[in-house]
Amino acid sequence: MLGIDRIDCAPEDHLQDAGAVFAVFDQQDSGNVSYGVEVDGGRYFVKTAGRPDLDLPHLTHGQRVGLLRNAIRIAHKYPHPALPRLERVIESPHGPMLVYTWVDGELLGVPRDRRDDPASAYHRFRHLPIERVVAALDTIVDVHDLLGRGGEIACDFYDGCLLYNFTTHRLSIMDLDNYRAGPFRNEMGRMFGSTRFMAPEEFVKGAMIDQRTSVFTLGRTVLVLLGDGTMNPEAFRGADGLWSVATRACETEPERRHGNLAEFCAEWRTARSRHRGGI
Ligand SMILES: Nc1ncnc2c1ncn2[C@@H]1O[C@H](COP(=O)(O)OP(=O)(O)O)[C@@H](O)[C@H]1O
Ligand SMILES: [Mg+2]
């Protein structure tokens, strides 16, 4: 599979021939269809835009292909140990197949009714020793510092982009397909995303979406993973310095937040160095 750049059959047919398909992700809101495939002892995550004759009301096949091309752009421009490596792109009649390294981990985003279930990855992660949670947030900050310096705007980032390995304690971040290369106007009204992580301007048609919007999303990420997702200080497990960074990031008015991702990340790191272990 890894030696080929172009196929003339459907992706699933090629994958069945090339290796052993051990996972299928075909119930995604995105309309994408992805596969876990083992080839010659190596494991890969192969992402496709799904069938060309399936247009979702909010996302046509052409738009899904466009987002996958954007994911290729991002993978090439921002290599990072926490981002699964894009090993190869295979062009198929159904659009590109993105072949990533398979990451062993559990998805932190779970359906709402499972968030309080002690067996869910979301619940187990949020109840880890606080140093583990803060270390995972350091990884999220590190990746967004890199992306932010390239001018990227976070879009549709939420806990469903986080894979955590509870054995190695490594966090991986995936599905950055919707990130944009620069500021833009909200043309949708309510944009794609999980409400818990979205800034007020992501609900307002015509509003400016820039890195201050991304800062809000990261602030919410801190509040969700170290607290209960709200401005309730009682629920927050982190040090006061981390609370201050997160709550400034989550100001309603963009002008009152950090000016961009680099500023947010610098303030996060300063707060971290003051509170060893994040507690
Ligand atoms: N590199 C990877 N290794 C293992 N599993 C992955 C990898 N990337 C994504 N996944 C799993 O596949 C699911 C779908 O991937 P995602 O990129 O979110 O696709 P979509 O655009 O359809 O939402 C994720 O929720 C995650 O569980
Ligand atoms: Mg996804």
mmCIF file of C-alpha atoms and ligand atoms in Angstrom:
data_model
loop_
_atom_site.group_PDB
_atom_site.id
_atom_site.type_symbol
_atom_site.label_atom_id
_atom_site.label_comp_id
_atom_site.label_asym_id
_atom_site.label_seq_id
_atom_site.Cartn_x
_atom_site.Cartn_y
_atom_site.Cartn_z
ATOM 1 C CA MET A 1 0.000 0.000 0.000
ATOM 2 C CA LEU A 2 2.749 2.416 0.885
ATOM 3 C CA GLY A 3 4.456 2.136 -2.489
ATOM 4 C CA ILE A 4 1.518 3.382 -4.532
ATOM 5 C CA ASP A 5 0.497 6.963 -5.350
ATOM 6 C CA ARG A 6 -2.610 6.338 -7.433
ATOM 7 C CA ILE A 7 -5.289 3.637 -7.654
ATOM 8 C CA ASP A 8 -8.203 3.216 -10.027
ATOM 9 C CA CYS A 9 -10.612 1.428 -7.696
ATOM 10 C CA ALA A 10 -12.587 2.400 -4.592
ATOM 11 C CA PRO A 11 -10.403 2.957 -1.490
ATOM 12 C CA GLU A 12 -12.063 0.128 0.477
ATOM 13 C CA ASP A 13 -11.345 -2.370 -2.309
ATOM 14 C CA HIS A 14 -7.719 -1.359 -2.415
ATOM 15 C CA LEU A 15 -7.356 -1.616 1.358
ATOM 16 C CA GLN A 16 -8.922 -5.091 1.478
ATOM 17 C CA ASP A 17 -6.303 -6.239 -1.032
ATOM 18 C CA ALA A 18 -3.386 -4.392 0.480
ATOM 19 C CA GLY A 19 -3.722 -5.458 4.096
ATOM 20 C CA ALA A 20 -6.009 -6.320 6.995
ATOM 21 C CA VAL A 21 -8.672 -3.756 7.801
ATOM 22 C CA PHE A 22 -9.130 -3.880 11.592
ATOM 23 C CA ALA A 23 -11.274 -0.773 12.131
ATOM 24 C CA VAL A 24 -13.809 1.228 10.126
ATOM 25 C CA PHE A 25 -15.023 4.713 11.008
ATOM 26 C CA ASP A 26 -18.104 5.217 8.846
ATOM 27 C CA GLN A 27 -20.526 6.878 11.250
ATOM 28 C CA GLN A 28 -18.788 10.263 11.432
ATOM 29 C CA ASP A 29 -20.708 13.557 11.326
ATOM 30 C CA SER A 30 -18.104 14.638 8.776
ATOM 31 C CA GLY A 31 -19.248 12.087 6.182
ATOM 32 C CA ASN A 32 -15.645 10.901 5.952
ATOM 33 C CA VAL A 33 -14.911 7.188 6.018
ATOM 34 C CA SER A 34 -11.673 6.090 7.628
ATOM 35 C CA TYR A 35 -9.971 2.768 8.241
ATOM 36 C CA GLY A 36 -7.453 1.149 10.533
ATOM 37 C CA VAL A 37 -5.291 -1.051 8.325
ATOM 38 C CA GLU A 38 -2.387 -3.358 9.042
ATOM 39 C CA VAL A 39 0.151 -3.815 6.261
ATOM 40 C CA ASP A 40 3.390 -5.781 6.675
ATOM 41 C CA GLY A 41 3.208 -5.475 10.447
ATOM 42 C CA GLY A 42 2.692 -1.689 10.353
ATOM 43 C CA ARG A 43 -0.578 -0.094 11.407
ATOM 44 C CA TYR A 44 -2.084 2.900 9.630
ATOM 45 C CA PHE A 45 -5.078 5.202 9.877
ATOM 46 C CA VAL A 46 -6.410 5.842 6.377
ATOM 47 C CA LYS A 47 -8.817 8.734 5.956
ATOM 48 C CA THR A 48 -11.071 9.236 2.934
ATOM 49 C CA ALA A 49 -13.910 11.567 2.001
ATOM 50 C CA GLY A 50 -16.317 8.640 1.589
ATOM 51 C CA ARG A 51 -18.524 7.985 -1.400
ATOM 52 C CA PRO A 52 -18.704 10.661 -4.127
ATOM 53 C CA ASP A 53 -22.464 10.106 -4.489
ATOM 54 C CA LEU A 54 -23.056 10.929 -0.817
ATOM 55 C CA ASP A 55 -23.541 14.652 -0.269
ATOM 56 C CA LEU A 56 -24.502 15.582 3.280
ATOM 57 C CA PRO A 57 -26.730 18.656 3.658
ATOM 58 C CA HIS A 58 -23.858 20.547 5.291
ATOM 59 C CA LEU A 59 -20.942 18.994 3.430
ATOM 60 C CA THR A 60 -20.755 17.798 -0.164
ATOM 61 C CA HIS A 61 -18.209 15.229 -1.269
ATOM 62 C CA GLY A 62 -16.290 18.037 -2.996
ATOM 63 C CA GLN A 63 -16.126 20.014 0.249
ATOM 64 C CA ARG A 64 -14.963 16.953 2.171
ATOM 65 C CA VAL A 65 -12.191 16.455 -0.385
ATOM 66 C CA GLY A 66 -11.271 20.123 0.047
ATOM 67 C CA LEU A 67 -10.925 19.635 3.797
ATOM 68 C CA LEU A 68 -8.722 16.572 3.301
ATOM 69 C CA ARG A 69 -6.474 18.608 0.991
ATOM 70 C CA ASN A 70 -6.273 21.184 3.757
ATOM 71 C CA ALA A 71 -5.293 18.427 6.205
ATOM 72 C CA ILE A 72 -2.464 17.474 3.822
ATOM 73 C CA ARG A 73 -1.305 21.098 3.767
ATOM 74 C CA ILE A 74 -1.257 21.227 7.555
ATOM 75 C CA ALA A 75 0.490 17.871 7.973
ATOM 76 C CA HIS A 76 3.272 18.913 5.602
ATOM 77 C CA LYS A 77 3.745 22.372 7.072
ATOM 78 C CA TYR A 78 3.623 21.489 10.779
ATOM 79 C CA PRO A 79 5.387 18.257 11.669
ATOM 80 C CA HIS A 80 5.111 17.664 15.418
ATOM 81 C CA PRO A 81 5.505 14.555 17.596
ATOM 82 C CA ALA A 82 1.933 14.967 18.900
ATOM 83 C CA LEU A 83 0.444 15.062 15.383
ATOM 84 C CA PRO A 84 0.153 11.617 13.724
ATOM 85 C CA ARG A 85 2.556 11.524 10.799
ATOM 86 C CA LEU A 86 1.070 11.667 7.308
ATOM 87 C CA GLU A 87 3.036 8.868 5.643
ATOM 88 C CA ARG A 88 1.568 9.081 2.175
ATOM 89 C CA VAL A 89 -1.306 10.338 0.051
ATOM 90 C CA ILE A 90 -2.877 7.950 -2.480
ATOM 91 C CA GLU A 91 -5.156 9.456 -5.114
ATOM 92 C CA SER A 92 -8.284 7.407 -5.799
ATOM 93 C CA PRO A 93 -11.391 7.923 -7.951
ATOM 94 C CA HIS A 94 -13.156 8.874 -4.691
ATOM 95 C CA GLY A 95 -10.578 11.503 -3.753
ATOM 96 C CA PRO A 96 -7.344 11.371 -1.731
ATOM 97 C CA MET A 97 -6.583 8.679 0.825
ATOM 98 C CA LEU A 98 -4.541 10.101 3.675
ATOM 99 C CA VAL A 99 -2.343 7.414 5.204
ATOM 100 C CA TYR A 100 -1.367 8.373 8.741
ATOM 101 C CA THR A 101 0.534 6.495 11.401
ATOM 102 C CA TRP A 102 -1.936 4.632 13.622
ATOM 103 C CA VAL A 103 -2.007 6.014 17.156
ATOM 104 C CA ASP A 104 -2.837 3.685 20.048
ATOM 105 C CA GLY A 105 -5.007 5.699 22.341
ATOM 106 C CA GLU A 106 -8.512 6.441 23.486
ATOM 107 C CA LEU A 107 -10.637 9.273 22.202
ATOM 108 C CA LEU A 108 -11.260 11.738 25.026
ATOM 109 C CA GLY A 109 -14.429 13.107 23.431
ATOM 110 C CA VAL A 110 -17.341 10.808 24.287
ATOM 111 C CA PRO A 111 -21.101 11.291 23.884
ATOM 112 C CA ARG A 112 -22.554 13.628 26.505
ATOM 113 C CA ASP A 113 -24.363 10.864 28.403
ATOM 114 C CA ARG A 114 -21.078 8.994 28.920
ATOM 115 C CA ARG A 115 -19.079 11.878 30.367
ATOM 116 C CA ASP A 116 -19.969 10.908 33.942
ATOM 117 C CA ASP A 117 -19.459 7.207 33.298
ATOM 118 C CA PRO A 118 -16.350 6.180 35.294
ATOM 119 C CA ALA A 119 -15.459 3.764 32.495
ATOM 120 C CA SER A 120 -15.321 6.484 29.806
ATOM 121 C CA ALA A 121 -11.987 7.853 28.639
ATOM 122 C CA TYR A 122 -13.270 11.373 29.279
ATOM 123 C CA HIS A 123 -14.015 10.622 32.935
ATOM 124 C CA ARG A 124 -10.814 8.644 33.509
ATOM 125 C CA PHE A 125 -8.676 11.354 31.944
ATOM 126 C CA ARG A 126 -10.198 14.162 33.989
ATOM 127 C CA HIS A 127 -9.561 12.135 37.162
ATOM 128 C CA LEU A 128 -5.899 11.435 36.477
ATOM 129 C CA PRO A 129 -3.336 12.987 38.808
ATOM 130 C CA ILE A 130 -3.326 16.661 37.946
ATOM 131 C CA GLU A 131 0.279 16.625 36.665
ATOM 132 C CA ARG A 132 -0.820 14.249 33.898
ATOM 133 C CA VAL A 133 -3.651 16.513 32.828
ATOM 134 C CA VAL A 134 -1.437 19.586 32.872
ATOM 135 C CA ALA A 135 1.235 17.766 30.870
ATOM 136 C CA ALA A 136 -1.387 16.921 28.225
ATOM 137 C CA LEU A 137 -2.396 20.583 28.150
ATOM 138 C CA ASP A 138 1.285 21.482 27.661
ATOM 139 C CA THR A 139 1.187 19.330 24.513
ATOM 140 C CA ILE A 140 -1.948 21.084 23.242
ATOM 141 C CA VAL A 141 -0.306 24.452 23.915
ATOM 142 C CA ASP A 142 2.915 23.387 22.201
ATOM 143 C CA VAL A 143 1.104 22.310 19.034
ATOM 144 C CA HIS A 144 -0.954 25.496 18.952
ATOM 145 C CA ASP A 145 2.121 27.637 19.463
ATOM 146 C CA LEU A 146 3.553 26.046 16.317
ATOM 147 C CA LEU A 147 0.298 26.419 14.363
ATOM 148 C CA GLY A 148 -0.241 29.937 15.672
ATOM 149 C CA ARG A 149 3.197 31.076 14.519
ATOM 150 C CA GLY A 150 2.210 29.894 11.049
ATOM 151 C CA GLY A 151 -0.902 32.068 11.225
ATOM 152 C CA GLU A 152 -3.423 29.240 11.562
ATOM 153 C CA ILE A 153 -6.869 29.713 13.069
ATOM 154 C CA ALA A 154 -8.289 26.814 15.105
ATOM 155 C CA CYS A 155 -11.650 25.561 13.826
ATOM 156 C CA ASP A 156 -13.646 22.640 15.185
ATOM 157 C CA PHE A 157 -11.084 21.815 17.862
ATOM 158 C CA TYR A 158 -12.628 19.885 20.772
ATOM 159 C CA ASP A 159 -12.025 16.846 22.960
ATOM 160 C CA GLY A 160 -12.933 14.648 19.971
ATOM 161 C CA CYS A 161 -9.560 15.690 18.478
ATOM 162 C CA LEU A 162 -7.644 14.205 21.409
ATOM 163 C CA LEU A 163 -6.350 10.642 21.621
ATOM 164 C CA TYR A 164 -4.794 9.738 24.961
ATOM 165 C CA ASN A 165 -2.727 6.682 25.683
ATOM 166 C CA PHE A 166 -3.310 5.796 29.342
ATOM 167 C CA THR A 167 -0.264 3.524 29.407
ATOM 168 C CA THR A 168 2.376 5.804 27.916
ATOM 169 C CA HIS A 169 0.532 9.006 28.891
ATOM 170 C CA ARG A 170 1.081 10.435 25.443
ATOM 171 C CA LEU A 171 -1.493 12.753 23.960
ATOM 172 C CA SER A 172 -2.027 12.945 20.201
ATOM 173 C CA ILE A 173 -4.039 15.572 18.391
ATOM 174 C CA MET A 174 -5.848 14.772 15.156
ATOM 175 C CA ASP A 175 -8.518 16.056 12.798
ATOM 176 C CA LEU A 176 -7.234 19.603 12.255
ATOM 177 C CA ASP A 177 -8.860 19.484 8.796
ATOM 178 C CA ASN A 178 -10.947 22.619 9.392
ATOM 179 C CA TYR A 179 -8.102 24.895 10.547
ATOM 180 C CA ARG A 180 -7.687 27.995 8.355
ATOM 181 C CA ALA A 181 -4.532 29.700 7.165
ATOM 182 C CA GLY A 182 -5.621 33.157 8.341
ATOM 183 C CA PRO A 183 -8.456 35.270 9.780
ATOM 184 C CA PHE A 184 -11.840 35.207 8.049
ATOM 185 C CA ARG A 185 -15.454 36.296 8.476
ATOM 186 C CA ASN A 186 -17.997 33.909 9.921
ATOM 187 C CA GLU A 187 -20.190 33.136 6.924
ATOM 188 C CA MET A 188 -22.279 30.400 8.543
ATOM 189 C CA GLY A 189 -23.839 31.802 11.690
ATOM 190 C CA ARG A 190 -23.298 28.825 13.973
ATOM 191 C CA MET A 191 -20.034 27.367 12.765
ATOM 192 C CA PHE A 192 -18.934 23.721 12.921
ATOM 193 C CA GLY A 193 -17.792 22.689 16.355
ATOM 194 C CA SER A 194 -18.676 21.569 19.823
ATOM 195 C CA THR A 195 -20.486 24.355 21.682
ATOM 196 C CA ARG A 196 -18.410 23.790 24.827
ATOM 197 C CA PHE A 197 -15.268 24.906 22.984
ATOM 198 C CA MET A 198 -16.675 27.668 20.796
ATOM 199 C CA ALA A 199 -16.257 31.429 21.202
ATOM 200 C CA PRO A 200 -19.273 33.774 21.028
ATOM 201 C CA GLU A 201 -18.200 35.096 17.606
ATOM 202 C CA GLU A 202 -18.473 31.567 16.202
ATOM 203 C CA PHE A 203 -22.262 31.931 16.490
ATOM 204 C CA VAL A 204 -22.533 35.337 14.777
ATOM 205 C CA LYS A 205 -22.695 35.662 11.003
ATOM 206 C CA GLY A 206 -20.312 38.331 9.772
ATOM 207 C CA ALA A 207 -18.133 38.261 12.919
ATOM 208 C CA MET A 208 -14.336 38.252 12.607
ATOM 209 C CA ILE A 209 -12.728 34.882 13.374
ATOM 210 C CA ASP A 210 -9.059 35.229 14.216
ATOM 211 C CA GLN A 211 -6.513 33.863 16.673
ATOM 212 C CA ARG A 212 -8.343 35.469 19.567
ATOM 213 C CA THR A 213 -11.108 32.991 18.710
ATOM 214 C CA SER A 214 -8.531 30.189 18.879
ATOM 215 C CA VAL A 215 -7.367 31.555 22.241
ATOM 216 C CA PHE A 216 -10.937 31.217 23.544
ATOM 217 C CA THR A 217 -11.067 27.588 22.379
ATOM 218 C CA LEU A 218 -7.824 26.801 24.204
ATOM 219 C CA GLY A 219 -9.081 28.564 27.326
ATOM 220 C CA ARG A 220 -12.180 26.387 27.245
ATOM 221 C CA THR A 221 -9.996 23.324 26.729
ATOM 222 C CA VAL A 222 -8.173 24.169 29.963
ATOM 223 C CA LEU A 223 -11.470 24.732 31.785
ATOM 224 C CA VAL A 224 -12.958 21.476 30.482
ATOM 225 C CA LEU A 225 -9.939 19.300 31.264
ATOM 226 C CA LEU A 226 -9.006 20.850 34.614
ATOM 227 C CA GLY A 227 -12.468 21.999 35.717
ATOM 228 C CA ASP A 228 -16.063 21.508 34.697
ATOM 229 C CA GLY A 229 -15.868 23.632 31.549
ATOM 230 C CA THR A 230 -17.342 26.686 33.214
ATOM 231 C CA MET A 231 -15.984 29.702 35.057
ATOM 232 C CA ASN A 232 -16.712 27.897 38.345
ATOM 233 C CA PRO A 233 -13.479 28.178 40.350
ATOM 234 C CA GLU A 234 -14.643 25.504 42.806
ATOM 235 C CA ALA A 235 -14.456 22.855 40.093
ATOM 236 C CA PHE A 236 -10.983 23.904 38.875
ATOM 237 C CA ARG A 237 -8.134 21.603 39.922
ATOM 238 C CA GLY A 238 -5.211 23.697 38.652
ATOM 239 C CA ALA A 239 -3.150 26.440 40.232
ATOM 240 C CA ASP A 240 -4.421 30.040 40.403
ATOM 241 C CA GLY A 241 -2.006 31.069 37.656
ATOM 242 C CA LEU A 242 -3.495 28.550 35.240
ATOM 243 C CA TRP A 243 -6.994 29.678 36.195
ATOM 244 C CA SER A 244 -6.050 33.275 35.347
ATOM 245 C CA VAL A 245 -4.720 32.319 31.917
ATOM 246 C CA ALA A 246 -7.830 30.277 31.114
ATOM 247 C CA THR A 247 -10.362 32.842 32.289
ATOM 248 C CA ARG A 248 -8.650 35.681 30.416
ATOM 249 C CA ALA A 249 -8.733 33.520 27.283
ATOM 250 C CA CYS A 250 -12.466 32.972 27.776
ATOM 251 C CA GLU A 251 -13.470 36.621 28.020
ATOM 252 C CA THR A 252 -16.573 37.311 25.930
ATOM 253 C CA GLU A 253 -14.984 40.319 24.198
ATOM 254 C CA PRO A 254 -12.074 39.266 21.966
ATOM 255 C CA GLU A 255 -10.226 42.522 22.867
ATOM 256 C CA ARG A 256 -9.974 41.365 26.462
ATOM 257 C CA ARG A 257 -8.326 38.042 25.604
ATOM 258 C CA HIS A 258 -4.685 37.348 24.718
ATOM 259 C CA GLY A 259 -4.009 38.967 21.345
ATOM 260 C CA ASN A 260 -2.951 35.763 19.587
ATOM 261 C CA LEU A 261 -1.949 32.150 20.178
ATOM 262 C CA ALA A 262 1.727 32.957 20.832
ATOM 263 C CA GLU A 263 0.732 35.359 23.612
ATOM 264 C CA PHE A 264 -1.597 32.806 25.183
ATOM 265 C CA CYS A 265 1.054 30.093 24.977
ATOM 266 C CA ALA A 266 3.724 32.345 26.505
ATOM 267 C CA GLU A 267 1.442 33.206 29.414
ATOM 268 C CA TRP A 268 0.560 29.545 29.923
ATOM 269 C CA ARG A 269 4.253 28.630 30.102
ATOM 270 C CA THR A 270 5.026 31.433 32.523
ATOM 271 C CA ALA A 271 2.221 30.270 34.795
ATOM 272 C CA ARG A 272 3.487 26.682 34.510
ATOM 273 C CA SER A 273 7.014 27.619 35.506
ATOM 274 C CA ARG A 274 5.676 29.406 38.590
ATOM 275 C CA HIS A 275 3.675 26.396 39.699
ATOM 276 C CA ARG A 276 5.795 23.316 39.324
ATOM 277 C CA GLY A 277 3.616 20.372 38.421
ATOM 278 C CA GLY A 278 0.746 22.721 37.686
ATOM 279 C CA ILE A 279 -0.708 22.452 41.140
HETATM 280 N N1 LIG B 1 -3.943 8.510 13.549
HETATM 281 C C1 LIG B 1 -4.965 7.870 14.139
HETATM 282 N N2 LIG B 1 -4.755 6.679 14.750
HETATM 283 C C2 LIG B 1 -5.777 5.994 15.323
HETATM 284 N N3 LIG B 1 -7.045 6.429 15.345
HETATM 285 C C3 LIG B 1 -7.326 7.629 14.769
HETATM 286 C C4 LIG B 1 -6.302 8.411 14.148
HETATM 287 N N4 LIG B 1 -6.859 9.548 13.671
HETATM 288 C C5 LIG B 1 -8.174 9.467 13.978
HETATM 289 N N5 LIG B 1 -8.466 8.321 14.636
HETATM 290 C C6 LIG B 1 -9.799 7.848 15.084
HETATM 291 O O1 LIG B 1 -10.695 7.954 13.999
HETATM 292 C C7 LIG B 1 -11.799 8.774 14.312
HETATM 293 C C8 LIG B 1 -12.174 9.628 13.111
HETATM 294 O O2 LIG B 1 -11.087 10.454 12.732
HETATM 295 P P1 LIG B 1 -11.251 11.994 12.445
HETATM 296 O O3 LIG B 1 -9.941 12.493 11.962
HETATM 297 O O4 LIG B 1 -11.845 12.693 13.621
HETATM 298 O O5 LIG B 1 -12.271 11.970 11.227
HETATM 299 P P2 LIG B 1 -13.545 12.862 10.855
HETATM 300 O O6 LIG B 1 -13.040 13.952 9.999
HETATM 301 O O7 LIG B 1 -14.408 11.901 10.139
HETATM 302 O O8 LIG B 1 -14.154 13.383 12.118
HETATM 303 C C9 LIG B 1 -11.338 9.603 15.505
HETATM 304 O O9 LIG B 1 -12.410 9.950 16.322
HETATM 305 C C10 LIG B 1 -10.372 8.671 16.202
HETATM 306 O O10 LIG B 1 -11.061 7.805 17.077
HETATM 307 MG MG MG B 2 -13.441 14.135 13.860
#
